[in-house]
PDB file of C-alpha atoms in Angstrom:
ATOM      1  CA  UNK Y   6       0.052   0.039  -0.072  1.00 80.00           C
ATOM      2  CA  UNK Y   7       2.962   2.241   0.851  1.00 83.00           C
ATOM      3  CA  UNK Y   8       4.704   1.768  -2.491  1.00 81.00           C
ATOM      4  CA  UNK Y   9       1.283   1.802  -4.687  1.00 80.00           C
ATOM      5  CA  UNK Y  10      -0.439   4.154  -2.579  1.00 81.00           C
ATOM      6  CA  UNK Y  11      -3.777   2.009  -2.788  1.00 84.00           C
ATOM      7  CA  UNK Y  12      -5.904   1.390  -0.261  1.00 88.00           C
ATOM      8  CA  UNK Y  13      -5.050  -1.046   2.633  1.00 87.00           C
ATOM      9  CA  UNK Y  14      -7.708  -4.001   1.650  1.00 90.00           C
ATOM     10  CA  UNK Y  15      -6.714  -3.410  -2.143  1.00 88.00           C
ATOM     11  CA  UNK Y  16      -3.311  -4.082  -1.597  1.00 87.00           C
ATOM     12  CA  UNK Y  17      -3.983  -6.555   0.968  1.00 88.00           C
ATOM     13  CA  UNK Y  18      -6.276  -8.550  -1.592  1.00 88.00           C
ATOM     14  CA  UNK Y  19      -3.920  -8.329  -4.604  1.00 85.00           C
ATOM     15  CA  UNK Y  20      -1.424 -10.595  -2.465  1.00 85.00           C
ATOM     16  CA  UNK Y  21      -4.122 -12.568  -0.905  1.00 86.00           C
ATOM     17  CA  UNK Y  22      -5.694 -13.605  -4.126  1.00 82.00           C
ATOM     18  CA  UNK Y  23      -1.883 -14.843  -5.396  1.00 79.00           C
ATOM     19  CA  UNK Y  24      -2.375 -17.782  -2.864  1.00 80.00           C
ATOM     20  CA  UNK Y  25      -5.820 -18.320  -1.994  1.00 82.00           C
ATOM     21  CA  UNK Y  26      -7.363 -18.014  -5.553  1.00 79.00           C
ATOM     22  CA  UNK Y  27     -10.236 -15.624  -6.547  1.00 78.00           C
ATOM     23  CA  UNK Y  28     -13.325 -17.089  -4.817  1.00 79.00           C
ATOM     24  CA  UNK Y  29     -11.443 -18.343  -1.954  1.00 81.00           C
ATOM     25  CA  UNK Y  30     -10.059 -15.215  -1.417  1.00 84.00           C
ATOM     26  CA  UNK Y  31     -13.292 -13.142  -1.484  1.00 85.00           C
ATOM     27  CA  UNK Y  32     -14.928 -15.693   0.801  1.00 82.00           C
ATOM     28  CA  UNK Y  33     -12.548 -15.098   3.654  1.00 83.00           C
ATOM     29  CA  UNK Y  34     -12.915 -11.392   2.926  1.00 86.00           C
ATOM     30  CA  UNK Y  35     -16.546 -11.268   3.342  1.00 86.00           C
ATOM     31  CA  UNK Y  36     -16.800  -8.989   6.244  1.00 87.00           C
ATOM     32  CA  UNK Y  37     -14.513  -6.470   4.735  1.00 89.00           C
ATOM     33  CA  UNK Y  38     -16.764  -6.407   1.157  1.00 89.00           C
ATOM     34  CA  UNK Y  39     -19.799  -6.015   2.916  1.00 90.00           C
ATOM     35  CA  UNK Y  40     -18.610  -2.773   4.316  1.00 89.00           C
ATOM     36  CA  UNK Y  41     -17.106  -1.506   1.144  1.00 90.00           C
ATOM     37  CA  UNK Y  42     -18.722   0.726  -1.599  1.00 90.00           C
ATOM     38  CA  UNK Y  43     -19.838  -0.872  -4.977  1.00 91.00           C
ATOM     39  CA  UNK Y  44     -17.357   1.136  -6.963  1.00 91.00           C
ATOM     40  CA  UNK Y  45     -14.322  -0.400  -4.566  1.00 92.00           C
ATOM     41  CA  UNK Y  46     -15.902  -3.680  -5.163  1.00 92.00           C
ATOM     42  CA  UNK Y  47     -15.427  -3.488  -9.088  1.00 92.00           C
ATOM     43  CA  UNK Y  48     -11.869  -3.351  -8.436  1.00 91.00           C
ATOM     44  CA  UNK Y  49     -11.858  -6.469  -6.392  1.00 91.00           C
ATOM     45  CA  UNK Y  50     -13.501  -8.227  -9.130  1.00 91.00           C
ATOM     46  CA  UNK Y  51     -11.221  -6.989 -11.899  1.00 91.00           C
ATOM     47  CA  UNK Y  52      -8.323  -7.966  -9.568  1.00 90.00           C
ATOM     48  CA  UNK Y  53      -9.755 -11.430  -9.119  1.00 88.00           C
ATOM     49  CA  UNK Y  54      -9.798 -12.229 -12.590  1.00 88.00           C
ATOM     50  CA  UNK Y  55      -5.775 -11.980 -12.728  1.00 85.00           C
ATOM     51  CA  UNK Y  56      -5.093 -14.591  -9.787  1.00 83.00           C
ATOM     52  CA  UNK Y  57      -4.058 -18.168  -9.728  1.00 83.00           C
ATOM     53  CA  UNK Y  58      -4.437 -20.790  -6.575  1.00 81.00           C
ATOM     54  CA  UNK Y  59      -1.003 -21.369  -5.139  1.00 81.00           C
ATOM     55  CA  UNK Y  60      -2.138 -25.317  -4.700  1.00 80.00           C
ATOM     56  CA  UNK Y  61      -2.528 -25.650  -8.319  1.00 83.00           C
ATOM     57  CA  UNK Y  62       0.777 -24.528  -9.489  1.00 85.00           C
ATOM     58  CA  UNK Y  63       2.316 -27.862  -9.057  1.00 86.00           C
ATOM     59  CA  UNK Y  64       0.005 -28.958 -12.117  1.00 86.00           C
ATOM     60  CA  UNK Y  65       0.973 -26.180 -13.939  1.00 88.00           C
ATOM     61  CA  UNK Y  66       4.577 -26.473 -13.705  1.00 89.00           C
ATOM     62  CA  UNK Y  67       4.037 -30.603 -14.785  1.00 89.00           C
ATOM     63  CA  UNK Y  68       2.784 -29.101 -17.957  1.00 89.00           C
ATOM     64  CA  UNK Y  69       4.688 -25.646 -18.800  1.00 91.00           C
ATOM     65  CA  UNK Y  70       8.282 -24.581 -17.948  1.00 91.00           C
ATOM     66  CA  UNK Y  71       8.314 -24.085 -14.075  1.00 88.00           C
ATOM     67  CA  UNK Y  72      10.512 -20.984 -13.934  1.00 92.00           C
ATOM     68  CA  UNK Y  73       7.840 -18.745 -15.780  1.00 93.00           C
ATOM     69  CA  UNK Y  74       5.004 -20.088 -14.051  1.00 91.00           C
ATOM     70  CA  UNK Y  75       6.563 -19.045 -10.704  1.00 91.00           C
ATOM     71  CA  UNK Y  76       7.407 -15.807 -12.368  1.00 91.00           C
ATOM     72  CA  UNK Y  77       4.076 -14.766 -13.744  1.00 91.00           C
ATOM     73  CA  UNK Y  78       2.449 -14.736 -10.207  1.00 90.00           C
ATOM     74  CA  UNK Y  79       3.764 -11.850  -8.522  1.00 89.00           C
ATOM     75  CA  UNK Y  80       4.259 -10.102 -12.129  1.00 92.00           C
ATOM     76  CA  UNK Y  81       0.353 -10.629 -12.295  1.00 90.00           C
ATOM     77  CA  UNK Y  82      -0.152  -8.824  -8.895  1.00 87.00           C
ATOM     78  CA  UNK Y  83       1.719  -5.989  -9.746  1.00 89.00           C
ATOM     79  CA  UNK Y  84      -0.031  -5.446 -13.267  1.00 91.00           C
ATOM     80  CA  UNK Y  85      -3.247  -6.148 -11.689  1.00 90.00           C
ATOM     81  CA  UNK Y  86      -3.003  -3.076  -9.526  1.00 90.00           C
ATOM     82  CA  UNK Y  87      -1.694  -1.052 -12.470  1.00 91.00           C
ATOM     83  CA  UNK Y  88      -4.512  -2.041 -15.016  1.00 92.00           C
ATOM     84  CA  UNK Y  89      -7.423  -1.517 -12.403  1.00 91.00           C
ATOM     85  CA  UNK Y  90      -6.117   1.835 -11.462  1.00 90.00           C
ATOM     86  CA  UNK Y  91      -6.169   2.613 -14.972  1.00 91.00           C
ATOM     87  CA  UNK Y  92      -9.720   1.075 -15.848  1.00 91.00           C
ATOM     88  CA  UNK Y  93     -11.347   2.192 -12.640  1.00 89.00           C
ATOM     89  CA  UNK Y  94     -10.049   4.732 -10.622  1.00 89.00           C
ATOM     90  CA  UNK Y  95     -11.871   5.233  -7.380  1.00 87.00           C
ATOM     91  CA  UNK Y  96     -11.182   8.232  -4.792  1.00 86.00           C
ATOM     92  CA  UNK Y  97     -10.702   6.461  -1.235  1.00 85.00           C
ATOM     93  CA  UNK Y  98     -10.899   8.582   1.938  1.00 86.00           C
ATOM     94  CA  UNK Y  99      -8.942   8.123   4.890  1.00 85.00           C
ATOM     95  CA  UNK Y 100     -12.237   7.366   6.813  1.00 85.00           C
ATOM     96  CA  UNK Y 101     -13.095   4.604   4.228  1.00 86.00           C
ATOM     97  CA  UNK Y 102      -9.762   3.140   3.944  1.00 83.00           C
ATOM     98  CA  UNK Y 103      -9.826   0.760   7.318  1.00 85.00           C
ATOM     99  CA  UNK Y 104      -9.911  -2.597   7.757  1.00 82.00           C
ATOM    100  CA  UNK Y 105     -13.145  -4.462   9.210  1.00 79.00           C
ATOM    101  CA  UNK Y 106     -13.191  -6.098  12.571  1.00 78.00           C
ATOM    102  CA  UNK Y 107     -15.136  -8.908  13.970  1.00 70.00           C
ATOM    103  CA  UNK Y 108     -17.908  -6.846  16.040  1.00 64.00           C
ATOM    104  CA  UNK Y 109     -17.177  -3.632  14.952  1.00 58.00           C
ATOM    105  CA  UNK Y 110     -19.866  -1.108  15.157  1.00 49.00           C
ATOM    106  CA  UNK Y 111     -20.195  -1.077  11.237  1.00 51.00           C
ATOM    107  CA  UNK Y 112     -20.820  -4.545  11.314  1.00 52.00           C
ATOM    108  CA  UNK Y 113     -23.276  -4.547  14.388  1.00 45.00           C
ATOM    109  CA  UNK Y 114     -25.168  -1.851  12.215  1.00 46.00           C
ATOM    110  CA  UNK Y 115     -24.994  -3.875   9.160  1.00 51.00           C
ATOM    111  CA  UNK Y 116     -26.598  -6.760  10.717  1.00 49.00           C
ATOM    112  CA  UNK Y 117     -29.309  -4.874  12.458  1.00 44.00           C
ATOM    113  CA  UNK Y 118     -30.410  -3.016   9.469  1.00 45.00           C
ATOM    114  CA  UNK Y 119     -30.267  -6.433   7.517  1.00 46.00           C
ATOM    115  CA  UNK Y 120     -32.630  -8.038  10.259  1.00 43.00           C
ATOM    116  CA  UNK Y 121     -34.864  -5.128  11.176  1.00 48.00           C
ATOM    117  CA  UNK Y 122     -37.927  -5.373   8.820  1.00 45.00           C
ATOM    118  CA  UNK Y 123     -38.894  -1.773   9.487  1.00 48.00           C
ATOM    119  CA  UNK Y 124     -35.581  -0.221   8.207  1.00 48.00           C
ATOM    120  CA  UNK Y 125     -35.312   2.379  11.210  1.00 49.00           C
ATOM    121  CA  UNK Y 126     -32.147   4.072  11.206  1.00 48.00           C
ATOM    122  CA  UNK Y 127     -33.218   5.239  14.685  1.00 51.00           C
ATOM    123  CA  UNK Y 128     -33.576   1.600  15.874  1.00 43.00           C
ATOM    124  CA  UNK Y 129     -30.348   0.583  14.076  1.00 47.00           C
ATOM    125  CA  UNK Y 130     -28.248   3.147  15.966  1.00 51.00           C
ATOM    126  CA  UNK Y 131     -30.174   2.315  19.437  1.00 51.00           C
ATOM    127  CA  UNK Y 132     -28.929  -1.266  18.713  1.00 50.00           C
ATOM    128  CA  UNK Y 133     -25.366  -0.078  17.712  1.00 44.00           C
ATOM    129  CA  UNK Y 134     -25.351   1.318  21.122  1.00 49.00           C
ATOM    130  CA  UNK Y 135     -26.768  -1.476  22.831  1.00 48.00           C
ATOM    131  CA  UNK Y 136     -24.430  -3.864  21.553  1.00 49.00           C
ATOM    132  CA  UNK Y 137     -21.361  -1.953  21.726  1.00 49.00           C
ATOM    133  CA  UNK Y 138     -19.941  -4.960  23.469  1.00 53.00           C
ATOM    134  CA  UNK Y 139     -21.035  -7.943  21.512  1.00 54.00           C
ATOM    135  CA  UNK Y 140     -21.660 -11.167  23.117  1.00 61.00           C
ATOM    136  CA  UNK Y 141     -19.400 -14.168  22.394  1.00 63.00           C
ATOM    137  CA  UNK Y 142     -21.047 -16.260  19.988  1.00 63.00           C
ATOM    138  CA  UNK Y 143     -20.919 -19.984  20.671  1.00 70.00           C
ATOM    139  CA  UNK Y 144     -18.509 -21.877  18.635  1.00 62.00           C
ATOM    140  CA  UNK Y 145     -20.676 -24.378  17.242  1.00 62.00           C
ATOM    141  CA  UNK Y 146     -23.396 -21.824  16.352  1.00 67.00           C
ATOM    142  CA  UNK Y 147     -20.446 -19.980  14.790  1.00 61.00           C
ATOM    143  CA  UNK Y 148     -19.294 -23.234  12.804  1.00 64.00           C
ATOM    144  CA  UNK Y 149     -22.679 -24.213  11.757  1.00 69.00           C
ATOM    145  CA  UNK Y 150     -23.504 -20.580  10.134  1.00 66.00           C
ATOM    146  CA  UNK Y 151     -20.041 -20.957   8.680  1.00 65.00           C
ATOM    147  CA  UNK Y 152     -20.762 -24.249   7.197  1.00 68.00           C
ATOM    148  CA  UNK Y 153     -24.418 -22.901   5.913  1.00 68.00           C
ATOM    149  CA  UNK Y 154     -23.122 -19.913   4.443  1.00 65.00           C
ATOM    150  CA  UNK Y 155     -20.175 -21.476   2.596  1.00 65.00           C
ATOM    151  CA  UNK Y 156     -22.419 -24.221   1.229  1.00 71.00           C
ATOM    152  CA  UNK Y 157     -25.007 -21.691  -0.126  1.00 67.00           C
ATOM    153  CA  UNK Y 158     -21.965 -19.640  -1.603  1.00 61.00           C
ATOM    154  CA  UNK Y 159     -20.417 -22.953  -3.447  1.00 70.00           C
ATOM    155  CA  UNK Y 160     -23.597 -23.482  -4.863  1.00 72.00           C
ATOM    156  CA  UNK Y 161     -24.271 -20.253  -6.267  1.00 67.00           C
ATOM    157  CA  UNK Y 162     -20.793 -20.070  -7.587  1.00 60.00           C
ATOM    158  CA  UNK Y 163     -21.276 -23.576  -9.557  1.00 71.00           C
ATOM    159  CA  UNK Y 164     -24.551 -22.235 -10.925  1.00 72.00           C
ATOM    160  CA  UNK Y 165     -23.032 -19.141 -12.057  1.00 63.00           C
ATOM    161  CA  UNK Y 166     -19.904 -21.305 -13.741  1.00 65.00           C
ATOM    162  CA  UNK Y 167     -22.222 -23.615 -15.319  1.00 75.00           C
ATOM    163  CA  UNK Y 168     -24.188 -21.101 -16.729  1.00 73.00           C
ATOM    164  CA  UNK Y 169     -21.735 -18.757 -18.217  1.00 66.00           C
ATOM    165  CA  UNK Y 170     -19.982 -21.983 -19.953  1.00 70.00           C
ATOM    166  CA  UNK Y 171     -23.415 -23.058 -21.418  1.00 78.00           C
ATOM    167  CA  UNK Y 172     -23.863 -19.721 -22.521  1.00 73.00           C
ATOM    168  CA  UNK Y 173     -20.509 -19.737 -24.481  1.00 70.00           C
ATOM    169  CA  UNK Y 174     -21.502 -23.119 -25.867  1.00 77.00           C
ATOM    170  CA  UNK Y 175     -24.853 -21.766 -27.105  1.00 80.00           C
ATOM    171  CA  UNK Y 176     -23.355 -19.064 -28.802  1.00 74.00           C
ATOM    172  CA  UNK Y 177     -20.528 -21.175 -30.565  1.00 71.00           C
ATOM    173  CA  UNK Y 178     -23.369 -23.647 -31.555  1.00 79.00           C
ATOM    174  CA  UNK Y 179     -25.394 -20.952 -33.357  1.00 80.00           C
ATOM    175  CA  UNK Y 180     -22.359 -19.372 -34.895  1.00 74.00           C
ATOM    176  CA  UNK Y 181     -21.480 -22.401 -36.512  1.00 72.00           C
ATOM    177  CA  UNK Y 182     -24.870 -22.861 -37.958  1.00 78.00           C
ATOM    178  CA  UNK Y 183     -23.706 -19.871 -39.972  1.00 80.00           C
ATOM    179  CA  UNK Y 184     -20.193 -21.326 -41.072  1.00 75.00           C
ATOM    180  CA  UNK Y 185     -18.296 -24.397 -38.920  1.00 75.00           C
ATOM    181  CA  UNK Y 186     -15.171 -22.168 -38.589  1.00 70.00           C
ATOM    182  CA  UNK Y 187     -16.945 -19.453 -37.106  1.00 75.00           C
ATOM    183  CA  UNK Y 188     -16.150 -20.046 -33.345  1.00 75.00           C
ATOM    184  CA  UNK Y 189     -15.678 -17.929 -30.004  1.00 73.00           C
ATOM    185  CA  UNK Y 190     -12.370 -19.318 -29.707  1.00 73.00           C
ATOM    186  CA  UNK Y 191     -11.331 -18.249 -33.616  1.00 77.00           C
ATOM    187  CA  UNK Y 192     -12.895 -14.861 -33.302  1.00 81.00           C
ATOM    188  CA  UNK Y 193     -10.972 -13.968 -30.271  1.00 78.00           C
ATOM    189  CA  UNK Y 194      -7.977 -15.249 -31.784  1.00 80.00           C
ATOM    190  CA  UNK Y 195      -8.372 -12.948 -34.655  1.00 83.00           C
ATOM    191  CA  UNK Y 196      -9.078  -9.975 -32.484  1.00 86.00           C
ATOM    192  CA  UNK Y 197      -5.953 -10.990 -29.857  1.00 85.00           C
ATOM    193  CA  UNK Y 198      -3.701 -11.306 -33.227  1.00 88.00           C
ATOM    194  CA  UNK Y 199      -2.537  -7.461 -33.528  1.00 90.00           C
ATOM    195  CA  UNK Y 200      -1.655  -7.806 -29.301  1.00 89.00           C
ATOM    196  CA  UNK Y 201       0.411 -10.799 -30.131  1.00 88.00           C
ATOM    197  CA  UNK Y 202       2.244  -9.401 -32.894  1.00 90.00           C
ATOM    198  CA  UNK Y 203       3.166  -6.360 -30.854  1.00 88.00           C
ATOM    199  CA  UNK Y 204       5.002  -8.691 -28.396  1.00 87.00           C
ATOM    200  CA  UNK Y 205       7.770  -9.307 -31.133  1.00 85.00           C
ATOM    201  CA  UNK Y 206       6.184 -12.303 -32.877  1.00 87.00           C
ATOM    202  CA  UNK Y 207       6.696 -12.858 -36.452  1.00 87.00           C
ATOM    203  CA  UNK Y 208       3.138 -13.127 -38.402  1.00 88.00           C
ATOM    204  CA  UNK Y 209       2.444 -16.797 -38.339  1.00 88.00           C
ATOM    205  CA  UNK Y 210       3.829 -17.326 -34.794  1.00 90.00           C
ATOM    206  CA  UNK Y 211       1.430 -14.222 -33.796  1.00 90.00           C
ATOM    207  CA  UNK Y 212      -1.328 -15.756 -35.328  1.00 88.00           C
ATOM    208  CA  UNK Y 213      -0.878 -19.196 -33.623  1.00 88.00           C
ATOM    209  CA  UNK Y 214      -0.388 -17.396 -30.220  1.00 89.00           C
ATOM    210  CA  UNK Y 215      -3.691 -15.611 -30.510  1.00 89.00           C
ATOM    211  CA  UNK Y 216      -5.510 -18.938 -31.387  1.00 86.00           C
ATOM    212  CA  UNK Y 217      -4.185 -20.106 -28.049  1.00 88.00           C
ATOM    213  CA  UNK Y 218      -5.004 -16.844 -26.383  1.00 88.00           C
ATOM    214  CA  UNK Y 219      -8.578 -17.072 -27.651  1.00 85.00           C
ATOM    215  CA  UNK Y 220      -8.913 -20.562 -26.605  1.00 84.00           C
ATOM    216  CA  UNK Y 221      -7.442 -19.920 -22.948  1.00 86.00           C
ATOM    217  CA  UNK Y 222     -10.352 -17.180 -22.869  1.00 84.00           C
ATOM    218  CA  UNK Y 223     -13.377 -19.268 -24.036  1.00 81.00           C
ATOM    219  CA  UNK Y 224     -11.984 -22.377 -22.016  1.00 78.00           C
ATOM    220  CA  UNK Y 225      -9.671 -22.468 -19.164  1.00 79.00           C
ATOM    221  CA  UNK Y 226      -5.615 -22.198 -19.132  1.00 84.00           C
ATOM    222  CA  UNK Y 227      -5.801 -26.343 -18.652  1.00 82.00           C
ATOM    223  CA  UNK Y 228      -7.168 -26.568 -21.858  1.00 81.00           C
ATOM    224  CA  UNK Y 229      -4.239 -24.992 -23.784  1.00 84.00           C
ATOM    225  CA  UNK Y 230      -1.418 -26.210 -21.261  1.00 87.00           C
ATOM    226  CA  UNK Y 231      -2.757 -29.651 -22.051  1.00 84.00           C
ATOM    227  CA  UNK Y 232      -2.438 -29.023 -26.063  1.00 83.00           C
ATOM    228  CA  UNK Y 233       0.815 -27.405 -25.921  1.00 87.00           C
ATOM    229  CA  UNK Y 234       2.805 -29.412 -23.038  1.00 88.00           C
ATOM    230  CA  UNK Y 235       4.070 -32.619 -25.321  1.00 90.00           C
ATOM    231  CA  UNK Y 236       6.063 -29.960 -27.725  1.00 89.00           C
ATOM    232  CA  UNK Y 237       6.395 -26.700 -25.298  1.00 86.00           C
ATOM    233  CA  UNK Y 238      10.138 -27.106 -25.268  1.00 88.00           C
ATOM    234  CA  UNK Y 239      10.400 -27.266 -28.780  1.00 88.00           C
ATOM    235  CA  UNK Y 240       9.141 -23.699 -28.678  1.00 87.00           C
ATOM    236  CA  UNK Y 241      11.651 -20.631 -29.433  1.00 89.00           C
ATOM    237  CA  UNK Y 242      12.378 -19.090 -25.772  1.00 90.00           C
ATOM    238  CA  UNK Y 243      10.736 -15.832 -26.482  1.00 91.00           C
ATOM    239  CA  UNK Y 244       7.575 -17.478 -27.678  1.00 92.00           C
ATOM    240  CA  UNK Y 245       7.750 -20.036 -24.702  1.00 92.00           C
ATOM    241  CA  UNK Y 246       8.088 -17.497 -21.975  1.00 92.00           C
ATOM    242  CA  UNK Y 247       5.259 -15.382 -23.138  1.00 93.00           C
ATOM    243  CA  UNK Y 248       2.715 -18.239 -23.434  1.00 92.00           C
ATOM    244  CA  UNK Y 249       3.543 -19.955 -20.156  1.00 93.00           C
ATOM    245  CA  UNK Y 250       2.957 -16.202 -18.643  1.00 93.00           C
ATOM    246  CA  UNK Y 251       0.030 -15.671 -20.189  1.00 93.00           C
ATOM    247  CA  UNK Y 252      -1.604 -19.028 -19.450  1.00 91.00           C
ATOM    248  CA  UNK Y 253      -0.708 -18.763 -15.772  1.00 90.00           C
ATOM    249  CA  UNK Y 254      -3.840 -17.147 -14.697  1.00 87.00           C
ATOM    250  CA  UNK Y 255      -7.725 -17.419 -14.007  1.00 84.00           C
ATOM    251  CA  UNK Y 256      -8.826 -14.815 -16.880  1.00 85.00           C
ATOM    252  CA  UNK Y 257     -11.454 -16.419 -18.721  1.00 84.00           C
ATOM    253  CA  UNK Y 258     -14.919 -16.378 -19.156  1.00 81.00           C
ATOM    254  CA  UNK Y 259     -16.041 -19.112 -16.704  1.00 80.00           C
ATOM    255  CA  UNK Y 260     -13.920 -17.061 -13.687  1.00 84.00           C
ATOM    256  CA  UNK Y 261     -16.401 -14.052 -14.402  1.00 85.00           C
ATOM    257  CA  UNK Y 262     -19.331 -16.270 -13.400  1.00 81.00           C
ATOM    258  CA  UNK Y 263     -17.238 -17.408 -10.465  1.00 81.00           C
ATOM    259  CA  UNK Y 264     -16.581 -13.941  -9.559  1.00 86.00           C
ATOM    260  CA  UNK Y 265     -20.058 -12.776  -9.709  1.00 86.00           C
ATOM    261  CA  UNK Y 266     -21.584 -15.796  -8.051  1.00 81.00           C
ATOM    262  CA  UNK Y 267     -18.891 -15.293  -5.195  1.00 83.00           C
ATOM    263  CA  UNK Y 268     -20.180 -11.656  -4.806  1.00 88.00           C
ATOM    264  CA  UNK Y 269     -23.631 -12.619  -5.188  1.00 84.00           C
ATOM    265  CA  UNK Y 270     -23.548 -14.766  -2.050  1.00 81.00           C
ATOM    266  CA  UNK Y 271     -21.536 -12.107  -0.169  1.00 85.00           C
ATOM    267  CA  UNK Y 272     -22.905  -8.320  -0.888  1.00 87.00           C
ATOM    268  CA  UNK Y 273     -26.401  -7.203  -1.492  1.00 88.00           C
ATOM    269  CA  UNK Y 274     -28.200  -7.246  -4.552  1.00 88.00           C
ATOM    270  CA  UNK Y 275     -27.332  -3.472  -5.691  1.00 91.00           C
ATOM    271  CA  UNK Y 276     -23.925  -3.761  -5.220  1.00 91.00           C
ATOM    272  CA  UNK Y 277     -23.721  -7.000  -6.894  1.00 88.00           C
ATOM    273  CA  UNK Y 278     -25.683  -5.461 -10.052  1.00 90.00           C
ATOM    274  CA  UNK Y 279     -23.179  -2.932 -10.175  1.00 91.00           C
ATOM    275  CA  UNK Y 280     -20.427  -5.628 -10.350  1.00 90.00           C
ATOM    276  CA  UNK Y 281     -22.437  -7.462 -13.159  1.00 88.00           C
ATOM    277  CA  UNK Y 282     -22.605  -4.331 -15.190  1.00 90.00           C
ATOM    278  CA  UNK Y 283     -19.047  -4.260 -15.246  1.00 89.00           C
ATOM    279  CA  UNK Y 284     -18.463  -8.041 -16.763  1.00 88.00           C
ATOM    280  CA  UNK Y 285     -16.531  -6.713 -19.799  1.00 89.00           C
ATOM    281  CA  UNK Y 286     -14.322  -4.679 -17.884  1.00 91.00           C
ATOM    282  CA  UNK Y 287     -13.691  -7.362 -15.802  1.00 91.00           C
ATOM    283  CA  UNK Y 288     -12.647  -9.750 -19.005  1.00 89.00           C
ATOM    284  CA  UNK Y 289     -10.456  -6.827 -20.333  1.00 91.00           C
ATOM    285  CA  UNK Y 290      -8.581  -6.310 -17.077  1.00 92.00           C
ATOM    286  CA  UNK Y 291      -7.848 -10.296 -16.854  1.00 91.00           C
ATOM    287  CA  UNK Y 292      -6.630 -10.155 -20.640  1.00 91.00           C
ATOM    288  CA  UNK Y 293      -4.662  -6.555 -20.276  1.00 93.00           C
ATOM    289  CA  UNK Y 294      -2.869  -8.185 -17.030  1.00 93.00           C
ATOM    290  CA  UNK Y 295      -1.738 -11.300 -18.944  1.00 92.00           C
ATOM    291  CA  UNK Y 296      -0.782  -9.514 -21.915  1.00 92.00           C
ATOM    292  CA  UNK Y 297       1.288  -7.042 -19.951  1.00 93.00           C
ATOM    293  CA  UNK Y 298       3.151  -9.908 -17.577  1.00 93.00           C
ATOM    294  CA  UNK Y 299       3.723 -11.692 -21.007  1.00 92.00           C
ATOM    295  CA  UNK Y 300       5.508  -8.530 -22.495  1.00 92.00           C
ATOM    296  CA  UNK Y 301       7.653  -8.033 -19.532  1.00 93.00           C
ATOM    297  CA  UNK Y 302       9.007 -11.488 -19.459  1.00 92.00           C
ATOM    298  CA  UNK Y 303       9.388 -11.408 -23.103  1.00 90.00           C
ATOM    299  CA  UNK Y 304      11.761  -8.440 -22.483  1.00 90.00           C
ATOM    300  CA  UNK Y 305      14.022 -10.807 -20.748  1.00 89.00           C
ATOM    301  CA  UNK Y 306      13.842 -14.475 -23.147  1.00 84.00           C
ATOM    302  CA  UNK Y 307      14.800 -14.370 -26.321  1.00 81.00           C
TER     303      UNK Y 307
END
């Protein structure tokens, strides 16, 4: 936070998601997220597109060069902060730049407003004063609530992922009725070609790189890694380094469903609607971060 001049939580979340992944980091940060304004939540959603889970890095390194996989993780963090500052600049006052704590007055007020059907602000304020020293919740009550909340969150995320994958497949099937070669992968490959060429690749190699990029965005990184792992060592060092770094993130269409599903189970409908309206920015953020990280590593590998 000191180096980037970003709010405390956004800076912490950038590091947190490097180890936990997107939905896990969102879940354990639910108390903080509930107390943040919608524009800051959009920033968090955009950053969530550029993470990986530490537990899955071993699988990546079985298929792709390990040194580039490890290099991609911290570079993605820095680039995620840079890209979100550009795409979604947010002014955070010192009063807003606080870390939520269990039992704080803000949490008590939020719980009171949630449970109070009348919506009376005076009743909420009286309740905050009465609960200034919150009672300690029994362990098994806390455990039961946590399990129930986690179960609901998993189901919401799963439903959203299925819906987004099915939607992509439906679009593909519809376009293939017009032309057999017309798929989301090919369309995105054509769109990504200029960016692949700007990374320093010749035209045929850049088109091949762009096709991998399009496939990753529509499906996921494992699909592409599985295709190239048998021959990845035969690629030129520049191409190999940039492809590995670009693939080392969760930036794809199904991840947008996971992130939106996670927020839907954590924040209220109004805030979730703001996030849902910025799905395009979320995907753009993930693509730009991956491109920037690939470009940075490509500068040092020829």
